[in-house]
Amino acid sequence: MNLSDLSTPTRDYSYAFLDAFAKRELRRRILKAIAIPGYQVPYASRELPIARGWGTGGLQVSLSLVGPQDTIKVIDQGDDQSVNAANLRRFIARMSGVATTFDTLAATVIQSRHRVPEEILSEGQILVLQVPDPEPLRRATPSMTIAREMHADADYAVMWLNLYEQIVRYGEFTGGASYPVLVHSRYVMSPSPIPRWDNPKLHQAAHLTLLSAGREKRLYAVPPYTDVRPLEFEDVFFKVESQYGRRDRMTGATHKFMDEIAHADGSSTFSLSDTGYQDKLVKRQSGEAVTVGATYYDDHGEFYHAGFLKS
Amino acid sequence: MYVAARGGEEAIQNAETLYRALNGPLSPALVEGIERALPYLVDRVMAEGSLYAPDLAALAIAQTGGDLYEAVLLLRAYRSTVPRLAYAEPLTDADLVVVRRISAAFKDIPGGQVLGPTLDYSHRILNTEALSRDVQPEPPAEAEEPAPRGYFSVADWHRLNGLLAPTAKGEEPVAPGELPDVTRDPIAFPAPRAHRLQSLARAETGGVLALGYASMRGFGLIHPTVNEVRLAYADVRLRHPITGVAFSLGRARISACEVVNNMADRLELGFAATLGWNEVKIIAGAMLDMEMDKADAHPAHTEEFVLYHTEAVESSGFCIHYKLPHYVTFNSGLDALRRVLLKRDTEQRKRVIDEPVVVEGEEALA
C-alpha cells in the first residue's frame, strides 16, 4: 500500500459541486423539514452556476442527495427535454456522475418544476420540487416576518376568508396552480406551482417530497404517508383541472394532465404533459417491451385514493 | 450507464455556442486590459459578487460581454466553491490608507478635506480627441507633504462633544468567526446588524440607489448630512496560525460612508461600506441604514423590503426566470378561468329564462 491509495486525487470541484459544509447544512435542514411536515426551514442557500430562480433550490437539494449509485430524472412542466430541465440534468450528471433517465420508475431522485409525474411513485423514491415562492400566505402578507408569525399561530383565517370571497364573487374557487394545502393537519403549505391535478398525489404518498426555494432560502418536506389536504369547504370542494374530452394527440391517452396546443384557427389539440410517460405509451403501442407503471388517475379519471377527491 | 439526452440538450448547447461566438475570443490580454482600464466596473462586480478578486472580476466581465448581472453571478457561483480558510483581523478607521475623505458637515475637519481622485468638480465632456489619437493623462502634482497614515474620524469629534452616543465600552469585540454571516446563515428580520451591513455591501448598486433616492427625495423620514465619505485601501491582515504574527495578504479598495441626522437631542448615525470605490452606493446605503431603523418607515424602506429587493443575484435571476416555460401553470389558471366563465354563462342563460318578460312601458310605471 502506498500513500496514493489512501488519498483521493485533487479535483477542481467537490463531488456534486457543493462543498461538504454546504451539504451538511442542507442535509440537516432536510431532516428538520421531514421532522416537521410542511414547515418552512430557512437555510443559507449557496449560489450555483445557474441563475437564481431557475431551480437553484431544487438543485441544491438534489446535489446534496445524490451519490454515484443514483439515477436522476429532471423535468420542467412534465417535460424531460425542456431546455432548463436539460441544463439542470446535464449539470447534476456532470458534477456527480449519476445516471440519468426519462423513466419515472427508474429514477431514484426526480427533480421537477411544476409537475408530479403521472405514474405512482414508490417508497424510496424522492421527488424534489423547485419552488419559486414557498409562502402560501404571500397574498395575505408580502412580509416573511408576519407570515412566519401567522404560521406559528396556525392563523390561517385569511386563507379561508379568501376562499369564501372567491365563492361569493365568482361562484367557484379561482385558484390555479400552487393551490394551498394543509399538511399533517398543521401547516398550510404551498405545493409549489404544480397544477391542482397533482396536489392529491402528495397525500398519503409512498415517496418523500422535498420542496426547496433557493432564492427565498426556505425548504420544506412532505414525508411519506402524510396527510396533505387541499383547503376546501365541507360543501364546496376543491377541483382538479378538467381533462374531460382531452385526448393525447400521439397515443389517444385520456384522463392525464394535458398540455393545450393552440392552433391558428382558434382550436386546440392536446398532448400529455408527462413526456416520459408519453414516450413509454408510444413504445408500448409500437410493440416495444416497456414497463408502464400504475398511474395516480386511472383511464376513467378515478384517483387511486378512492373518495379523496369529492364531487 | 444510460444517459438521457435529446433535442433539448443540443439546442441549449448550440445557443451557448452562438452567444460565445458573437462575444468573440477571450485572452489574458483582454482580461488584463479590463482590469486596468475599467477599475470602477471591476469594483462594482467584486462588491456585488461578494468576492475581492480583480482578475476574476475582469474575467467575469470579459466572459459575459459586460452583462453585469451575469458577471456578478459568475463570481458568486465561483465563491460557492471556495473554502473558507481563515478570518481576517478587524480594521478600524485608523488602519485604512485613505486616498479621499470628505465631510459635508464641517467646512474643515481635523486632518483636512482630502479630495483625492474624483470627477466631482470636473466638466463632464466627452473627450472626442481620444477617438482619433492616443490621449495620455497628465501626471498628478506631487503633494507638498506626505499624507498622514490615518485620519481623525469626524464621528469621534461628535462623540468628544457629546453629540453622538459613545461607542459601547467594555464589550469585547466579537471574534470574526463568530460574526453572523449572511452567506452562511439565512437572514431573518429584524436582521443582526452584521447581516444588514453585509447585505448592503453586496447589494446591487442600482437597487440601493433607487430605494435610497426615494428616501432622499421625500418618502423618507430623515434629512441627513454626509458626515464622512472615505475611499481607501484596506490591508487584509491575517494572523499566522502557528507564530501568531500578523501579516498582510494584500490590499483591497474599499469605500465607506457615514451620514448623521439631527434628532433634536442627539445625532444619529447611518453607515454603509462596500468593497471597491462606489460612492453612490455607500451614500444611498448609509441613508437606508438610518432609515431602516425608523419605527414607521415607508414600506419600501423597511429592512425586509430593502435587503430582499436589492439582492443582485436573486432579483436579476428571478426577473429573467419569467422566460422559462410556464404553460402548465398558465393552463391551470385557464381551467379556473373557464370554470368561472362557464358558470357565469350558465347563470345568465338561467336568468334570461327565469326573469318575467317585461312589456314595454311597464318599466316606466314601476
XYZ file of C-alpha atoms in Angstrom:
677
model
C 0.000 0.000 0.000
C 1.241 3.474 -0.758
C 0.090 6.966 0.037
C -1.794 7.494 -3.225
C -4.045 4.521 -2.404
C -5.093 6.219 0.790
C -5.699 9.686 -0.580
C -8.143 10.996 -3.118
C -6.880 12.812 -6.183
C -7.230 16.592 -6.207
C -10.290 17.863 -8.027
C -11.284 21.334 -9.145
C -14.677 20.957 -7.539
C -16.108 18.925 -4.675
C -18.229 15.905 -5.553
C -21.616 17.238 -6.676
C -20.242 20.805 -6.701
C -21.269 21.892 -3.184
C -18.590 21.747 -0.543
C -19.018 19.374 2.377
C -20.112 22.119 4.771
C -22.871 23.274 2.456
C -24.064 19.688 2.031
C -24.015 19.060 5.759
C -26.085 22.156 6.372
C -28.585 21.145 3.685
C -28.921 17.596 4.975
C -29.544 18.831 8.494
C -32.207 21.242 7.246
C -33.783 18.480 5.169
C -34.002 16.221 8.241
C -35.612 19.044 10.176
C -38.074 19.643 7.353
C -39.019 15.959 7.318
C -39.493 16.029 11.090
C -41.907 18.983 10.860
C -44.028 18.279 7.765
C -44.945 21.414 5.836
C -42.812 23.743 7.970
C -40.534 26.069 6.025
C -36.964 25.618 7.243
C -34.668 28.560 6.459
C -31.281 27.680 5.006
C -28.257 29.617 3.798
C -28.694 28.711 0.104
C -25.464 28.858 -1.858
C -25.187 30.469 -5.259
C -24.859 27.937 -8.048
C -23.635 28.330 -11.614
C -27.171 28.755 -12.888
C -29.339 31.815 -12.422
C -31.253 32.257 -9.193
C -34.933 31.499 -9.682
C -34.077 28.794 -12.226
C -34.209 25.849 -9.868
C -31.259 26.559 -7.577
C -33.276 25.452 -4.539
C -34.184 22.095 -6.028
C -30.688 21.767 -7.427
C -29.021 22.279 -4.045
C -31.250 19.580 -2.548
C -30.590 17.185 -5.430
C -26.832 17.800 -5.238
C -26.842 17.108 -1.506
C -28.823 13.872 -2.018
C -27.219 12.161 -4.985
C -24.477 9.573 -4.781
C -22.808 7.541 -7.511
C -25.498 4.839 -7.315
C -28.377 7.213 -8.022
C -30.358 7.745 -11.192
C -31.809 11.183 -11.736
C -34.717 12.440 -13.772
C -35.257 16.164 -14.260
C -38.458 17.609 -15.689
C -39.831 21.071 -16.326
C -43.592 21.303 -16.974
C -43.512 17.488 -17.125
C -41.013 17.517 -19.976
C -37.528 15.971 -19.684
C -36.403 17.802 -22.818
C -37.427 21.271 -21.783
C -34.285 23.382 -22.138
C -33.819 24.258 -18.479
C -34.524 20.685 -17.359
C -31.906 19.503 -19.842
C -29.441 22.020 -18.458
C -30.043 21.044 -14.815
C -29.787 17.343 -15.621
C -26.558 17.946 -17.511
C -25.153 19.873 -14.532
C -26.081 17.235 -11.934
C -24.668 14.446 -14.096
C -21.503 16.419 -14.873
C -20.827 17.212 -11.214
C -21.820 13.876 -9.667
C -21.560 11.255 -12.407
C -25.047 9.933 -11.717
C -27.015 8.074 -14.337
C -29.874 9.993 -15.907
C -33.230 8.766 -17.113
C -36.548 9.893 -18.579
C -38.334 6.954 -16.930
C -40.136 7.844 -13.702
C -39.929 4.241 -12.484
C -36.147 4.070 -12.989
C -35.297 7.288 -11.144
C -34.198 7.380 -7.524
C -34.363 11.174 -7.429
C -36.750 13.226 -9.568
C -36.227 16.960 -9.688
C -39.234 18.730 -11.084
C -40.565 22.158 -11.834
C -44.359 22.488 -11.823
C -45.324 18.787 -12.150
C -45.617 15.481 -10.316
C -45.278 12.521 -12.727
C -48.406 10.550 -13.672
C -47.018 7.148 -12.669
C -47.293 6.389 -8.968
C -44.006 6.983 -7.156
C -42.945 4.279 -4.754
C -41.196 4.028 -1.403
C -37.566 5.051 -1.588
C -38.068 7.497 -4.441
C -37.551 11.180 -3.714
C -39.370 13.940 -5.536
C -37.587 17.310 -5.382
C -39.843 20.196 -6.347
C -38.397 23.550 -7.354
C -40.194 26.333 -5.536
C -40.305 29.957 -6.669
C -42.279 31.175 -3.673
C -42.516 28.958 -0.594
C -45.005 31.193 1.190
C -48.697 30.276 0.773
C -49.610 33.379 2.783
C -47.823 35.734 0.390
C -51.046 37.181 -0.955
C -52.257 37.778 2.572
C -48.999 39.475 3.536
C -45.897 40.152 1.459
C -43.822 40.198 4.671
C -41.957 36.997 5.506
C -41.743 38.128 9.129
C -45.504 38.463 9.545
C -46.142 35.251 7.605
C -43.840 33.343 9.967
C -45.841 34.593 12.938
C -49.084 33.547 11.269
C -47.708 30.037 10.678
C -46.503 29.837 14.274
C -50.017 30.705 15.471
C -51.629 28.494 12.804
C -53.536 31.682 11.999
C -54.973 30.768 8.617
C -58.305 32.582 8.864
C -57.341 34.851 5.977
C -56.874 31.825 3.708
C -60.388 30.598 4.436
C -61.762 34.090 4.023
C -60.052 34.327 0.670
C -61.653 31.058 -0.485
C -65.029 32.277 0.764
C -64.671 35.534 -1.171
C -63.878 33.577 -4.332
C -67.139 31.671 -3.948
C -69.107 34.848 -3.282
C -67.654 36.750 -6.218
C -67.243 34.065 -8.837
C -69.178 31.039 -7.616
C -66.010 28.930 -7.896
C -62.579 28.580 -6.376
C -60.455 30.673 -8.705
C -57.026 29.346 -7.712
C -54.906 27.844 -10.484
C -51.586 26.192 -9.723
C -49.932 26.448 -6.250
C -53.285 25.627 -4.667
C -52.638 25.718 -0.886
C -52.748 22.515 1.141
C -52.865 21.674 4.837
C -50.099 19.253 5.782
C -50.471 16.831 8.678
C -53.345 18.998 9.970
C -50.876 21.694 10.999
C -49.079 23.824 8.402
C -50.627 25.428 5.360
C -48.139 24.803 2.591
C -47.636 25.854 -0.996
C -47.176 22.662 -3.016
C -45.096 24.777 -5.454
C -46.832 25.740 -8.688
C -47.920 22.213 -9.557
C -51.371 22.120 -11.155
C -54.249 21.176 -8.869
C -54.259 17.854 -10.758
C -51.026 16.994 -8.930
C -51.968 18.162 -5.409
C -53.725 14.925 -4.392
C -50.644 12.935 -5.397
C -48.840 14.314 -2.344
C -51.482 12.926 0.037
C -50.503 9.677 1.800
C -47.832 9.197 -0.842
C -45.323 6.365 -0.649
C -42.482 8.654 -1.714
C -40.763 11.555 0.024
C -41.345 15.035 -1.397
C -38.791 17.776 -0.738
C -39.602 21.321 -1.783
C -36.866 23.900 -1.970
C -36.749 27.602 -2.802
C -33.152 28.699 -3.385
C -33.844 32.371 -3.886
C -36.124 32.612 -0.878
C -33.863 30.302 1.166
C -36.566 28.005 2.510
C -37.027 24.253 2.204
C -39.857 22.029 3.394
C -40.991 18.454 3.093
C -43.877 16.065 2.874
C -42.692 12.778 4.408
C -44.118 9.513 3.067
C -47.634 8.634 4.198
C -48.545 12.104 5.399
C -51.938 13.767 5.109
C -51.929 16.567 2.538
C -55.360 18.053 2.066
C -56.330 20.929 -0.216
C -58.113 23.795 1.510
C -61.812 23.273 0.780
C -65.178 23.667 2.487
C -67.486 20.932 3.746
C -69.928 21.783 0.990
C -67.752 23.348 -1.706
C -64.965 21.125 -2.907
C -61.501 21.537 -4.329
C -61.482 20.567 -8.008
C -58.635 19.390 -10.180
C -58.274 20.749 -13.721
C -60.842 19.178 -16.001
C -59.244 16.863 -18.541
C -62.692 15.946 -19.834
C -62.741 15.229 -23.557
C -58.981 15.727 -23.916
C -57.066 13.033 -25.796
C -53.335 12.827 -26.240
C -52.679 13.522 -29.926
C -49.917 10.892 -30.047
C -51.314 7.977 -28.079
C -55.004 8.698 -27.578
C -54.488 8.531 -23.803
C -57.092 10.253 -21.654
C -57.502 11.405 -18.052
C -53.961 12.598 -17.587
C -52.758 16.194 -17.331
C -52.659 17.578 -20.858
C -50.798 20.464 -22.445
C -53.121 22.521 -24.610
C -51.661 23.129 -28.058
C -53.183 26.250 -29.593
C -53.867 26.402 -33.327
C -54.276 29.399 -35.601
C -57.960 28.670 -36.238
C -58.702 29.059 -32.510
C -58.949 25.342 -31.877
C -56.815 23.268 -29.541
C -55.353 19.801 -29.507
C -53.805 18.114 -26.531
C -50.595 16.382 -25.628
C -49.582 14.546 -22.463
C -47.649 16.887 -20.197
C -45.670 13.975 -18.714
C -43.468 13.253 -21.718
C -41.620 10.354 -20.074
C -44.957 8.614 -19.636
C -45.971 9.539 -23.172
C -42.716 8.051 -24.535
C -43.495 4.758 -22.856
C -47.062 4.670 -24.176
C -45.732 5.285 -27.693
C -43.202 2.487 -27.298
C -45.822 0.096 -25.969
C -48.097 0.877 -28.904
C -45.293 0.137 -31.316
C -44.781 -3.237 -29.662
C -41.622 -2.478 -27.690
C -41.244 -4.122 -24.305
C -41.675 -1.359 -21.759
C -42.883 -1.205 -18.174
C -45.590 1.367 -17.723
C -46.362 1.945 -14.081
C -49.775 2.301 -12.484
C -50.961 5.901 -12.594
C -52.476 8.135 -9.927
C -55.547 8.631 -12.110
C -56.867 5.611 -13.991
C -58.237 5.609 -17.526
C -61.605 6.763 -16.241
C -60.134 9.660 -14.288
C -60.605 7.945 -10.913
C -57.951 8.938 -8.374
C -56.174 5.997 -6.712
C -57.145 7.020 -3.145
C -60.882 6.415 -3.587
C -63.018 9.170 -2.092
C -60.180 11.667 -1.588
C -61.467 13.932 -4.336
C -65.060 14.836 -3.586
C -67.577 15.821 -6.163
C -24.599 3.970 -17.940
C -27.703 5.208 -19.676
C -27.626 8.923 -20.328
C -30.858 10.573 -21.258
C -30.277 13.205 -23.931
C -32.339 14.501 -26.813
C -33.241 17.668 -28.679
C -33.279 19.985 -25.658
C -29.641 19.492 -24.799
C -28.428 20.016 -28.331
C -30.462 23.204 -28.595
C -29.048 24.720 -25.423
C -25.513 23.817 -26.401
C -25.959 25.452 -29.797
C -27.443 28.563 -28.193
C -24.456 28.895 -25.874
C -22.027 28.377 -28.739
C -23.705 31.150 -30.713
C -23.522 33.522 -27.744
C -19.812 32.833 -27.223
C -19.079 33.187 -30.932
C -20.755 36.630 -31.045
C -18.869 37.775 -27.949
C -15.559 36.956 -29.541
C -12.379 35.448 -28.196
C -11.112 35.662 -24.631
C -7.463 36.219 -23.853
C -5.214 37.104 -20.936
C -4.601 40.478 -22.650
C -8.338 41.229 -22.760
C -8.794 40.313 -19.094
C -5.761 42.361 -18.038
C -6.975 45.268 -20.149
C -10.367 45.248 -18.452
C -8.798 45.068 -15.010
C -6.519 48.008 -15.814
C -8.912 50.205 -17.808
C -12.220 49.671 -16.007
C -11.424 49.681 -12.263
C -14.794 51.098 -11.204
C -16.646 48.447 -13.158
C -14.397 45.749 -11.713
C -15.061 47.200 -8.236
C -18.793 47.024 -8.753
C -18.721 43.418 -9.913
C -16.469 42.431 -6.990
C -18.729 44.146 -4.448
C -21.935 42.649 -5.790
C -20.195 39.340 -6.404
C -19.015 39.476 -2.790
C -15.525 38.374 -3.762
C -12.435 40.585 -3.894
C -10.543 39.250 -6.881
C -9.882 41.911 -9.564
C -8.557 39.407 -12.090
C -11.540 37.074 -11.703
C -13.964 40.008 -11.845
C -12.304 41.236 -15.036
C -12.527 37.715 -16.437
C -16.225 37.590 -15.497
C -16.828 40.885 -17.307
C -14.962 39.632 -20.386
C -16.671 36.263 -20.389
C -20.162 37.778 -20.215
C -19.540 40.548 -22.716
C -20.110 43.113 -19.958
C -23.537 41.820 -18.889
C -23.058 42.804 -15.258
C -25.765 40.606 -13.740
C -24.208 37.607 -15.444
C -20.728 38.677 -14.376
C -21.827 39.003 -10.749
C -23.483 35.584 -10.897
C -20.247 34.050 -12.198
C -18.310 35.399 -9.228
C -20.964 34.358 -6.723
C -21.115 30.837 -8.135
C -17.331 30.603 -8.065
C -17.393 31.853 -4.482
C -19.600 28.881 -3.519
C -16.770 26.526 -4.428
C -14.038 28.237 -2.428
C -13.421 27.021 1.111
C -13.220 29.470 3.997
C -9.708 29.076 5.360
C -9.347 31.933 7.819
C -10.801 35.173 9.118
C -9.012 38.487 8.657
C -8.247 40.789 11.568
C -10.774 43.570 12.159
C -9.792 47.027 10.903
C -10.530 50.435 12.353
C -10.712 53.801 10.585
C -7.130 54.468 11.622
C -5.882 51.346 9.835
C -7.056 52.463 6.398
C -4.820 54.009 3.786
C -7.209 56.801 2.887
C -6.991 58.444 -0.529
C -10.139 60.507 -0.318
C -12.208 61.624 2.624
C -14.615 64.479 2.695
C -17.208 65.715 5.149
C -20.211 67.848 4.318
C -20.861 68.557 7.998
C -17.979 70.991 8.525
C -16.076 73.431 6.343
C -12.870 71.935 7.611
C -12.216 68.817 9.602
C -9.227 67.597 11.600
C -6.829 66.229 9.010
C -8.463 68.324 6.294
C -10.832 67.677 3.438
C -8.949 65.343 1.124
C -10.438 65.410 -2.352
C -8.302 62.588 -3.711
C -9.221 61.141 -7.099
C -12.656 62.359 -8.158
C -14.669 63.675 -11.091
C -16.942 65.614 -8.736
C -15.824 69.074 -9.848
C -14.938 68.266 -13.427
C -16.752 69.177 -16.599
C -18.341 66.019 -17.916
C -17.305 66.461 -21.514
C -16.682 63.610 -23.879
C -13.025 63.613 -24.831
C -13.609 63.044 -28.535
C -9.902 63.514 -29.250
C -9.407 60.015 -27.972
C -11.437 58.727 -30.924
C -8.646 59.660 -33.297
C -5.421 59.673 -31.269
C -3.868 58.482 -28.013
C -4.539 60.740 -25.059
C -2.208 60.444 -22.086
C -3.462 61.676 -18.704
C -1.401 64.476 -17.188
C 0.790 63.361 -14.313
C -0.725 64.432 -10.977
C 1.101 67.122 -8.983
C 3.167 65.883 -6.055
C 1.826 66.698 -2.600
C 3.836 69.229 -0.600
C 3.825 66.984 2.402
C 3.113 63.285 2.659
C -0.418 62.318 3.639
C -0.913 61.175 7.235
C -1.150 57.424 7.791
C -4.580 57.696 9.385
C -7.250 60.328 9.762
C -9.229 61.512 12.725
C -12.799 60.281 12.467
C -15.445 63.003 12.301
C -17.796 60.789 14.294
C -15.212 60.729 17.098
C -15.320 64.530 17.162
C -19.103 64.334 17.638
C -18.573 61.841 20.433
C -15.981 64.050 22.138
C -18.534 66.840 22.052
C -21.333 64.707 23.489
C -23.396 64.982 20.291
C -23.300 61.297 19.442
C -23.727 58.386 21.832
C -20.328 56.965 22.780
C -19.435 53.562 21.384
C -20.176 50.780 23.809
C -17.232 50.414 26.158
C -16.092 47.320 27.976
C -17.602 44.955 25.445
C -15.187 42.538 23.900
C -15.206 42.852 20.126
C -16.873 39.842 18.508
C -14.358 37.337 17.194
C -14.503 37.462 13.357
C -15.502 33.801 13.163
C -18.452 34.446 15.480
C -19.921 37.252 13.387
C -23.282 36.397 11.825
C -22.540 35.768 8.149
C -25.244 36.386 5.574
C -23.608 33.911 3.182
C -23.749 31.131 5.755
C -26.972 31.855 7.685
C -30.425 32.561 6.320
C -31.468 36.117 7.038
C -34.383 36.714 9.415
C -35.893 40.026 10.424
C -35.090 42.097 12.366
C -31.666 41.217 10.974
C -28.493 41.245 13.051
C -26.570 44.420 12.252
C -23.837 42.334 10.642
C -26.366 40.796 8.222
C -27.714 44.215 7.382
C -24.341 45.763 6.621
C -23.158 42.675 4.727
C -26.332 42.680 2.644
C -25.901 46.364 1.805
C -22.251 45.758 0.914
C -23.300 43.016 -1.546
C -26.411 44.793 -2.777
C -26.974 45.809 -6.357
C -25.916 49.437 -6.854
C -28.943 50.428 -8.901
C -31.334 48.924 -6.380
C -29.692 50.655 -3.430
C -29.752 53.924 -5.341
C -33.424 53.596 -6.344
C -34.619 52.923 -2.789
C -32.133 55.363 -1.260
C -33.138 58.074 -3.708
C -36.830 57.518 -2.920
C -35.963 58.121 0.727
C -33.886 61.219 -0.065
C -36.485 62.673 -2.411
C -39.284 62.668 0.088
C -40.540 59.222 1.054
C -38.045 59.069 3.901
C -38.363 60.439 7.392
C -34.846 61.793 7.592
C -32.710 64.500 6.013
C -29.206 63.521 6.959
C -25.853 65.130 6.320
C -22.849 63.290 4.941
C -20.538 63.117 7.928
C -17.745 61.406 6.064
C -17.149 59.634 2.773
C -13.956 57.606 2.533
C -12.198 55.877 -0.304
C -9.317 53.817 0.949
C -7.074 50.831 0.640
C -7.514 48.313 3.431
C -4.855 45.813 4.365
C -6.259 42.304 4.676
C -4.388 41.193 7.775
C -4.158 37.645 8.991
C -2.524 36.113 11.996
C -0.192 33.279 11.211
C -1.825 30.139 12.654
C 1.401 28.985 14.320
C 3.525 32.014 15.071
C 0.566 34.335 15.746
C 2.327 37.117 13.865
C 0.011 39.408 11.892
C 0.818 39.850 8.233
C -0.864 41.461 5.236
C -2.281 39.346 2.430
C -2.661 42.388 0.223
C -4.780 45.489 -0.089
C -8.388 45.850 -1.144
C -10.069 49.015 -2.374
C -12.950 49.835 -0.073
C -15.344 52.707 0.427
C -17.360 53.728 3.458
C -19.882 56.421 4.258
C -21.355 57.806 7.449
C -24.383 60.030 7.492
C -25.633 61.879 10.565
C -29.120 63.041 11.323
C -30.144 65.673 13.850
C -32.661 64.063 16.226
C -33.250 67.272 18.259
C -31.496 65.957 21.375
C -28.726 63.923 19.744
C -27.168 62.957 16.479
C -27.831 59.608 14.905
C -25.508 57.704 12.588
C -26.129 55.683 9.426
C -23.350 53.633 7.869
C -22.570 51.635 4.758
C -19.370 50.221 3.355
C -18.531 48.107 0.361
C -15.666 46.512 -1.481
C -14.341 48.787 -4.210
C -14.870 52.512 -4.723
C -18.544 53.211 -5.242
C -19.696 56.472 -3.678
C -23.263 56.419 -4.978
C -23.878 53.052 -3.378
C -22.431 53.855 0.035
C -24.177 57.225 0.363
C -27.558 55.730 -0.598
C -26.774 52.691 1.557
C -25.881 54.762 4.633
C -29.142 56.690 4.293
C -31.084 53.449 4.009
C -29.247 52.075 7.045
C -30.524 55.011 9.049
C -33.995 54.923 7.544
C -34.411 51.200 8.248
C -34.186 51.864 11.994
C -37.274 54.035 11.970
C -40.416 52.610 13.533
C -42.795 53.878 10.852
C -40.538 53.946 7.829
C -42.186 53.865 4.424
C -42.913 50.227 3.486
C -40.256 50.432 0.771
C -37.703 51.472 3.398
C -38.200 48.693 5.919
C -35.268 46.384 6.426
C -37.015 43.355 4.945
C -38.076 45.268 1.853
C -34.698 46.880 1.230
C -32.492 43.868 1.858
C -34.620 41.398 -0.119
C -35.138 43.636 -3.103
C -31.618 44.963 -3.597
C -30.081 41.480 -3.814
C -28.337 41.477 -7.186
C -28.305 37.783 -7.992
C -31.716 36.915 -6.622
C -33.568 39.848 -8.171
C -31.988 39.563 -11.611
C -32.280 35.761 -11.629
C -35.951 35.823 -10.735
C -36.623 38.543 -13.277
C -35.210 36.505 -16.136
C -36.831 33.287 -14.908
C -40.083 34.562 -16.420
C -38.635 33.427 -19.745
C -38.940 29.827 -18.601
C -41.964 27.900 -19.830
C -44.997 28.357 -17.600
C -47.563 26.547 -19.726
C -48.644 24.111 -17.026
C -49.387 26.847 -14.510
C -50.954 29.022 -17.213
C -53.169 26.129 -18.223
C -54.155 25.531 -14.614
C -55.203 29.166 -14.397
C -57.114 28.894 -17.675
C -59.045 25.952 -16.261
C -60.122 28.058 -13.271
C -60.985 30.990 -15.552
C -63.053 28.798 -17.894
C -64.989 27.417 -14.925
C -65.910 30.936 -13.824
C -66.907 31.957 -17.359
C -68.952 28.785 -17.821
C -70.730 29.376 -14.534
C -71.454 32.999 -15.424
C -72.695 31.994 -18.848
C -74.977 29.309 -17.400
C -76.364 31.688 -14.793
C -77.026 34.401 -17.347
C -78.938 31.972 -19.525
C -80.899 30.826 -16.500
C -81.675 34.418 -15.596
C -82.994 35.131 -19.086
C -85.352 32.166 -18.797
C -86.360 32.847 -15.177
C -86.957 36.582 -15.494
C -90.551 37.595 -16.355
C -90.939 39.138 -19.780
C -91.047 42.896 -19.403
C -93.758 44.503 -21.507
C -92.760 47.830 -22.978
C -93.891 50.732 -20.860
C -94.289 48.617 -17.752
C -90.819 49.627 -16.635
C -91.773 53.297 -16.535
C -94.744 52.545 -14.310
C -92.733 50.512 -11.806
